[in-house]
XYZ file of C-alpha atoms in Angstrom:
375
model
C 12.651 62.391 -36.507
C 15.124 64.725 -34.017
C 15.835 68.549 -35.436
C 18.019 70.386 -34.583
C 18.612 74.332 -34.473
C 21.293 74.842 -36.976
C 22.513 78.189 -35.881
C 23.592 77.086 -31.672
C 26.894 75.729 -31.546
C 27.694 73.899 -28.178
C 31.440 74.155 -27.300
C 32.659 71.389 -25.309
C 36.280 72.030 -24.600
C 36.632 70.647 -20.995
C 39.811 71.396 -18.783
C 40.414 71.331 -15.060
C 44.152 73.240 -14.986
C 45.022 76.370 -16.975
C 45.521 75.233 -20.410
C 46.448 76.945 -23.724
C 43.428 75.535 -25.597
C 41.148 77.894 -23.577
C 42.033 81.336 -25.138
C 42.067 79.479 -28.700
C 38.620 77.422 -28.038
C 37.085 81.027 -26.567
C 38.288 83.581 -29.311
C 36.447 80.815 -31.826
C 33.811 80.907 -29.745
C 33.394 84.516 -30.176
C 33.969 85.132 -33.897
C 31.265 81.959 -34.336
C 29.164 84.302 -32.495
C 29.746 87.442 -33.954
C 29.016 85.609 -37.691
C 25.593 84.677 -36.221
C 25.702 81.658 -34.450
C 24.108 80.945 -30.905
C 26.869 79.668 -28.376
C 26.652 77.628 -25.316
C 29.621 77.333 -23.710
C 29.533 73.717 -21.912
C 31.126 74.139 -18.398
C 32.226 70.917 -16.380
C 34.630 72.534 -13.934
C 34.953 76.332 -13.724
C 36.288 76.697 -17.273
C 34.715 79.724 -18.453
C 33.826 81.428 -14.965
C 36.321 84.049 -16.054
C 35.478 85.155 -19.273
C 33.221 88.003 -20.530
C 29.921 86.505 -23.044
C 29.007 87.996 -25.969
C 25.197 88.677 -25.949
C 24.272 85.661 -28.177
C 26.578 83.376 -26.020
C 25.571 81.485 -22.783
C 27.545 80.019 -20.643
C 25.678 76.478 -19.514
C 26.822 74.304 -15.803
C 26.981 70.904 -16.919
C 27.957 70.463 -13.365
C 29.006 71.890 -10.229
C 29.401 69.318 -7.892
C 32.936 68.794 -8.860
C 34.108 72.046 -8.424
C 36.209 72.075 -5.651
C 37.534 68.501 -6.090
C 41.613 68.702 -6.061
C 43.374 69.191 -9.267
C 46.837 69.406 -8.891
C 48.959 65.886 -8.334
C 49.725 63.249 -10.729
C 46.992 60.909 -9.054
C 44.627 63.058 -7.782
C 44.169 64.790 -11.115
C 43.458 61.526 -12.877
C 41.492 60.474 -10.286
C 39.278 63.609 -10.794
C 39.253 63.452 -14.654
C 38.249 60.084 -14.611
C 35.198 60.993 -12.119
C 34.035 63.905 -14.536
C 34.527 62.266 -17.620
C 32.162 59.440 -16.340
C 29.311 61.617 -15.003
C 29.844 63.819 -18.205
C 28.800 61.409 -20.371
C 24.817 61.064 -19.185
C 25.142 65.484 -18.537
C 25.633 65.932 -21.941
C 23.844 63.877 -23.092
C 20.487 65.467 -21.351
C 21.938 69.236 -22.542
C 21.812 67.839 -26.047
C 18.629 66.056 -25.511
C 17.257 69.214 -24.894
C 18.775 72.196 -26.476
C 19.277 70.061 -30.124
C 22.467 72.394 -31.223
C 23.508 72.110 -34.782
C 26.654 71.872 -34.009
C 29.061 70.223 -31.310
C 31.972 71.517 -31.565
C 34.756 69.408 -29.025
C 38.232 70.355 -28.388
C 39.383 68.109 -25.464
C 37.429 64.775 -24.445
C 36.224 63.886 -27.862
C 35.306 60.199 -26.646
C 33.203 61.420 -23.594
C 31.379 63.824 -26.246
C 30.851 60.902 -28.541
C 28.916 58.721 -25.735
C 26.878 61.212 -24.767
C 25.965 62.221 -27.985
C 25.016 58.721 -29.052
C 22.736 58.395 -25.897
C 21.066 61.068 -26.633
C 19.569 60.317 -29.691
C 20.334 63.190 -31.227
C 23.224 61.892 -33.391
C 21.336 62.082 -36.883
C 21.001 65.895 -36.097
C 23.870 67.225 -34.092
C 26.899 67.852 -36.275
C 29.982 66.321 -34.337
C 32.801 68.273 -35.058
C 36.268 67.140 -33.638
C 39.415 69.903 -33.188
C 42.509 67.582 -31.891
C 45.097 69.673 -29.974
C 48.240 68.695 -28.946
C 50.338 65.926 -30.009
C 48.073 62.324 -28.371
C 49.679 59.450 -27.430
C 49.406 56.578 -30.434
C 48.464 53.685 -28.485
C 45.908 50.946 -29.004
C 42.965 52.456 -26.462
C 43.107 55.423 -28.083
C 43.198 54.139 -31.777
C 40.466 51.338 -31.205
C 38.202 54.453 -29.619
C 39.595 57.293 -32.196
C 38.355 55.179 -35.049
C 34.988 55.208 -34.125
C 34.896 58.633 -33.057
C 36.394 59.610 -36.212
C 33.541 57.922 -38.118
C 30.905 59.096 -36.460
C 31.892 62.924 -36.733
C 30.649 64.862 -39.536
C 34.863 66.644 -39.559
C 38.032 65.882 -37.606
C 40.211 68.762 -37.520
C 43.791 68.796 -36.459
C 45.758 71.631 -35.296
C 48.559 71.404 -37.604
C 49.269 69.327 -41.025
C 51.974 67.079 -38.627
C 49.109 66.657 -36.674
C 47.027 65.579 -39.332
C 49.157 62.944 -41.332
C 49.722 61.385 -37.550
C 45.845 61.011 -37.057
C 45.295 59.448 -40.321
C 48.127 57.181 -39.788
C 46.452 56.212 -36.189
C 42.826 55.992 -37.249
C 43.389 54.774 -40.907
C 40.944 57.873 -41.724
C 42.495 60.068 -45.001
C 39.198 62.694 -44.797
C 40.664 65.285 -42.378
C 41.352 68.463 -42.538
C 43.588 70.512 -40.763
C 43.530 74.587 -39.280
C 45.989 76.351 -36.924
C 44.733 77.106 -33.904
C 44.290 80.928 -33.048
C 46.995 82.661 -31.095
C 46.461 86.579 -31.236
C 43.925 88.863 -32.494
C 46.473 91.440 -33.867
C 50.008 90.211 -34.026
C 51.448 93.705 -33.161
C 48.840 93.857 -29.686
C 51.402 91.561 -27.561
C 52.178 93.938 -24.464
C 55.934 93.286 -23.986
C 56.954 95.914 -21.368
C 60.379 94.415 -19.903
C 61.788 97.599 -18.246
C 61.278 95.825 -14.550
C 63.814 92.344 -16.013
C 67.123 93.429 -13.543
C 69.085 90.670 -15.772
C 72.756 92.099 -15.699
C 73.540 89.502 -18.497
C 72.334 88.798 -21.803
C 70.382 85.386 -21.985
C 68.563 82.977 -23.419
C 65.089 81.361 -22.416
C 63.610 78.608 -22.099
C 59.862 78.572 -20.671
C 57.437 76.080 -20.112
C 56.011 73.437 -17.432
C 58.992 71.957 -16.075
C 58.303 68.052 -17.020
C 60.007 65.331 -18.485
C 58.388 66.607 -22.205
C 59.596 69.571 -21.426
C 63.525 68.260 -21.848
C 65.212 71.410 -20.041
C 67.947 68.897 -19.013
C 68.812 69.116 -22.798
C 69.204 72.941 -23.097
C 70.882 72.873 -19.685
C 73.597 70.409 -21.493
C 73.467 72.165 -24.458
C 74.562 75.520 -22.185
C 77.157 73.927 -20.522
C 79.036 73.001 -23.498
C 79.173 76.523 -25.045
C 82.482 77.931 -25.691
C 83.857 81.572 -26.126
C 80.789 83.211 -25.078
C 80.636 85.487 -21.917
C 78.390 87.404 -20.226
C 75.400 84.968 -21.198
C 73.020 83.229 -18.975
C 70.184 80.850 -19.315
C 66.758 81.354 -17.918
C 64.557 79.219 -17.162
C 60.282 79.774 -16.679
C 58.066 77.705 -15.352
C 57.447 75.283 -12.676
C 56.812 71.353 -11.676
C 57.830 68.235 -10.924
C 61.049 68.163 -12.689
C 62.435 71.187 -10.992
C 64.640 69.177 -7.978
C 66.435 67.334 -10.882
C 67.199 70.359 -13.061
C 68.398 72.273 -9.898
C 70.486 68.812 -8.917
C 71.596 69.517 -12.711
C 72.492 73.075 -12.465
C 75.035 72.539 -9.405
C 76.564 69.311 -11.006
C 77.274 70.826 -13.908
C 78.780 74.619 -11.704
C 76.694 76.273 -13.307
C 74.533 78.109 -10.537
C 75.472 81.383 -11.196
C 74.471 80.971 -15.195
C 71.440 79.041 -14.870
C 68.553 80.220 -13.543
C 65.017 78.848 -12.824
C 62.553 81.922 -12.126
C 59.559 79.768 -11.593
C 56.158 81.102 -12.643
C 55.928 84.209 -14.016
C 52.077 85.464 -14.980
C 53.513 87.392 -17.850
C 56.523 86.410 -19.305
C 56.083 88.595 -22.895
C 59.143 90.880 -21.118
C 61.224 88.011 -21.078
C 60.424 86.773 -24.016
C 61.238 89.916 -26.219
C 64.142 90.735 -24.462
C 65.670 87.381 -24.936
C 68.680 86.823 -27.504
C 66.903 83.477 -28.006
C 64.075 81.337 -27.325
C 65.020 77.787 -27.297
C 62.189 74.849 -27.036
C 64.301 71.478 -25.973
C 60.714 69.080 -25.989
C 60.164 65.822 -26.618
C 57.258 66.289 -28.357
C 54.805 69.427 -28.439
C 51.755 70.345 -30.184
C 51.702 74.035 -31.689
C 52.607 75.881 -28.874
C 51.723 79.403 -28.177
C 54.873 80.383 -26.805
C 56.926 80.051 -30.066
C 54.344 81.828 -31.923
C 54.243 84.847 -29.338
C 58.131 84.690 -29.745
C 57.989 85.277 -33.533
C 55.367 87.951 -33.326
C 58.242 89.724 -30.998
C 60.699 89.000 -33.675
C 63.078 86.400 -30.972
C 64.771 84.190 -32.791
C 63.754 80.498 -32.030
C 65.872 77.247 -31.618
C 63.683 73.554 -31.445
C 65.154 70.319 -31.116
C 61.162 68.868 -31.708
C 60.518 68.559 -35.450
C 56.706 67.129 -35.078
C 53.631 68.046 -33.950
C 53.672 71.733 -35.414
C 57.162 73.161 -34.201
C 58.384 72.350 -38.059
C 55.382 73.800 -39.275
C 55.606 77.181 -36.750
C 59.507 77.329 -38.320
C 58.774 76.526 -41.928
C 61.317 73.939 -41.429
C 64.536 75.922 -40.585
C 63.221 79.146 -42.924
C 61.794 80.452 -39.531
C 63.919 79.452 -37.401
C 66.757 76.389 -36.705
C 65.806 72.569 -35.790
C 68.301 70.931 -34.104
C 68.242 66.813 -33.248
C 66.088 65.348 -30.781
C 68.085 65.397 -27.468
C 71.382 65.973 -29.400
C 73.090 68.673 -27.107
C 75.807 69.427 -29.121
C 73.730 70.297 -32.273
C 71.777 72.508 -30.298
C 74.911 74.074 -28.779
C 76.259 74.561 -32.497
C 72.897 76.346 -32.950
C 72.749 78.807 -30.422
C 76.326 79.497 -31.081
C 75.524 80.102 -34.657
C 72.729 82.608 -33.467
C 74.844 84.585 -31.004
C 77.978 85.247 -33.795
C 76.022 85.511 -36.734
C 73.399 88.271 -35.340
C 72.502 88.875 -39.171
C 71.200 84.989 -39.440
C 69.094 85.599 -36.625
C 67.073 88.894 -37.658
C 66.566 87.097 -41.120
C 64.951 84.373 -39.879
C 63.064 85.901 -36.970
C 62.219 88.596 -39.618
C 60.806 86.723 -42.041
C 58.115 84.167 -39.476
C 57.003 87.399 -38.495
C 56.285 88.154 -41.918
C 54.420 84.582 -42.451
C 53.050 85.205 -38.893
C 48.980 85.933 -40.011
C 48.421 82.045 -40.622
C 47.861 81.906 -36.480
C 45.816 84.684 -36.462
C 41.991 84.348 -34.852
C 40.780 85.785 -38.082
C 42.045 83.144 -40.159
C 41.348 80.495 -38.242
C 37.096 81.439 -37.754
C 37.234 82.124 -41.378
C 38.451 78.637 -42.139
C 36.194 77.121 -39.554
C 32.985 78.734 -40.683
C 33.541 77.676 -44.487
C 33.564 74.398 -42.993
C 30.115 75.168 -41.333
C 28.294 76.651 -44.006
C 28.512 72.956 -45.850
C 25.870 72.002 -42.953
């Protein structure tokens, strides 16, 4: 019969571009550690080069051979996934073969970490323990896999209670559990210096990738159609594929000299706090770090996406507004609300930074390790 040592975890959270799942998955990791635990920190491409280890936490190469493989373009980075995913499998599989951690703790990839678990052998002794992130796409591949996954893992835990209810509803599963994911140690630590923003105007901001999700084309519509308010621009943070359209936007709709798209900016805190509001137009989103770094600088926040952990992040409308999905003229009504009634703004912005602790790294490990001291 396989054993296992109970007290290594093995954190699989795999990523080839800059995502916001690393800085959640690593504070865990750390707090695990600090309560006792062993860590191995599972490295496929580069993900955790950067980091400082606590002494009781090792960082282990799964791989390096696909290190400097391309992983930027919409082909080439699927292309690349698809290669690492495959030879993942059978490297994992010998890591957990041979180090027998009590725990596998997965954050991205959960099917790849299910196969090579499985061919292991070590299935009977390794705890599989699932954190979904984001919002996934509901389609049959990933329902017909997600089921299985789901029953062979000894918790499934989604980021938000949205979250949740749409995994059960996918996988026909009803024993999840849900946890926020971590977004600051100390919600009054976010370094907001914006004394270098040379922004004549007032403004608002929007910030993100700039993809179809994304939806800027809404907020730029939504900006266009405000009346009786001058001396306010929109900004605009972030960068990709959809930035020829918005700019073919902008000028269509005159409004170059308004509308601005800064591109990346490393740290865009400044911005954030100095905004009159922060407005996030998406399709869909998970629970995104950006609104909850824009309540712990008391910005008021206007969404147009209701799911996935926005409605959660606003305490549906307590927090913040929620306009319609890709309704510009409800989320023009909102912003104007929010720039004449500067009283409606502070309350609300006031009081998520008042419910703001239930993102906190703290919370989260706490709520993670009761769930590990069952084992």
């Amino acid at each position: 019969m396989n054993s296992s040592n109970k007290k290594l975890i093995a954190i699989f959270a795999p990523f080839l571009n800059p995502v916001g799942v690393k800085r959640a998955t690593f504070g865990l990791a750390k707090e695990f550690s600090k309560s006792g635990y062993e860590i191995d920190m599972l490295s496929i491409h580069k993900e955790w080069n950067d980091l400082d280890l606590l002494e009781n936490m090792r960082l282990i190469r799964l791989s390096d051979i696909f290190n400097n493989f391309p992983t930027t373009g919409y082909i080439k980075f699927r292309l690349v996934s698809f290669l690492i995913a495959a030879r993942t499998i059978f490297t994992i599989s010998s890591y957990l073969k041979k180090n027998k951690p009590g725990i596998l703790f997965v954050s991205m990839m959960p099917v790849v970490a299910w196969l090579g678990l499985k061919i292991s052998g070590q299935r009977s002794s390794t705890k599989l323990v699932i954190s979904v992130q984001g919002f996934p796409i509901n389609n049959f591949f990933r329902r017909f896999l997600w089921r299985r996954v789901f029953q062979d893992s000894q918790d499934v835990i989604a980021e938000s209670e949205s979250l949740k209810s749409k995994l059960e509803n996918m996988t026909g599963n009803s024993n999840l559990n849900y946890i926020y994911n971590p977004h600051f140690e100390n919600q009054h630590d976010f370094d907001a210096n914006f004394n270098n923003i040379n922004e004549e105007n007032d403004f608002i901001l929007g910030l993100g990738r700039l993809t179809k999700q994304k939806n800027f084309k809404l907020l730029i519509h939504a900006f266009s159609n405000l009346t009786n308010i001058d001396n306010l621009d929109l900004l605009i943070i972030g960068d990709g594929e959809e930035k020829a359209n918005l700019d073919k936007l902008i000028e269509k709709l005159d409004l170059s000299s308004r509308v601005k798209l800064l591109g990346e900016i490393k740290n865009p805190l400044g911005y954030i706090k100095k905004a009159r509001i922060l407005i996030i137009p998406s399709l869909w989103e998970g629970l995104p770090r950006v609104a909850v770094e824009a309540q712990a600088l008391r910005t008021p926040i206007i969404s147009s996406c209701h799911e996935g952990g926005l409605g959660e992040i606003l305490m549906n409308g307590d927090a913040g507004q929620i306009t319609g999905k890709n309704d510009p003229i409800e989320m023009k009504n909102a912003i104007e609300k929010y720039i004449q009634d500067e009283d409606l703004a502070k309350s609300h912005a006031d009081f998520a930074f008042k419910n703001l602790n239930r993102f906190s790294l703290s919370s989260s490990a706490k709520k993670y390790l009761n769930i590990f001291s069952r084992y």
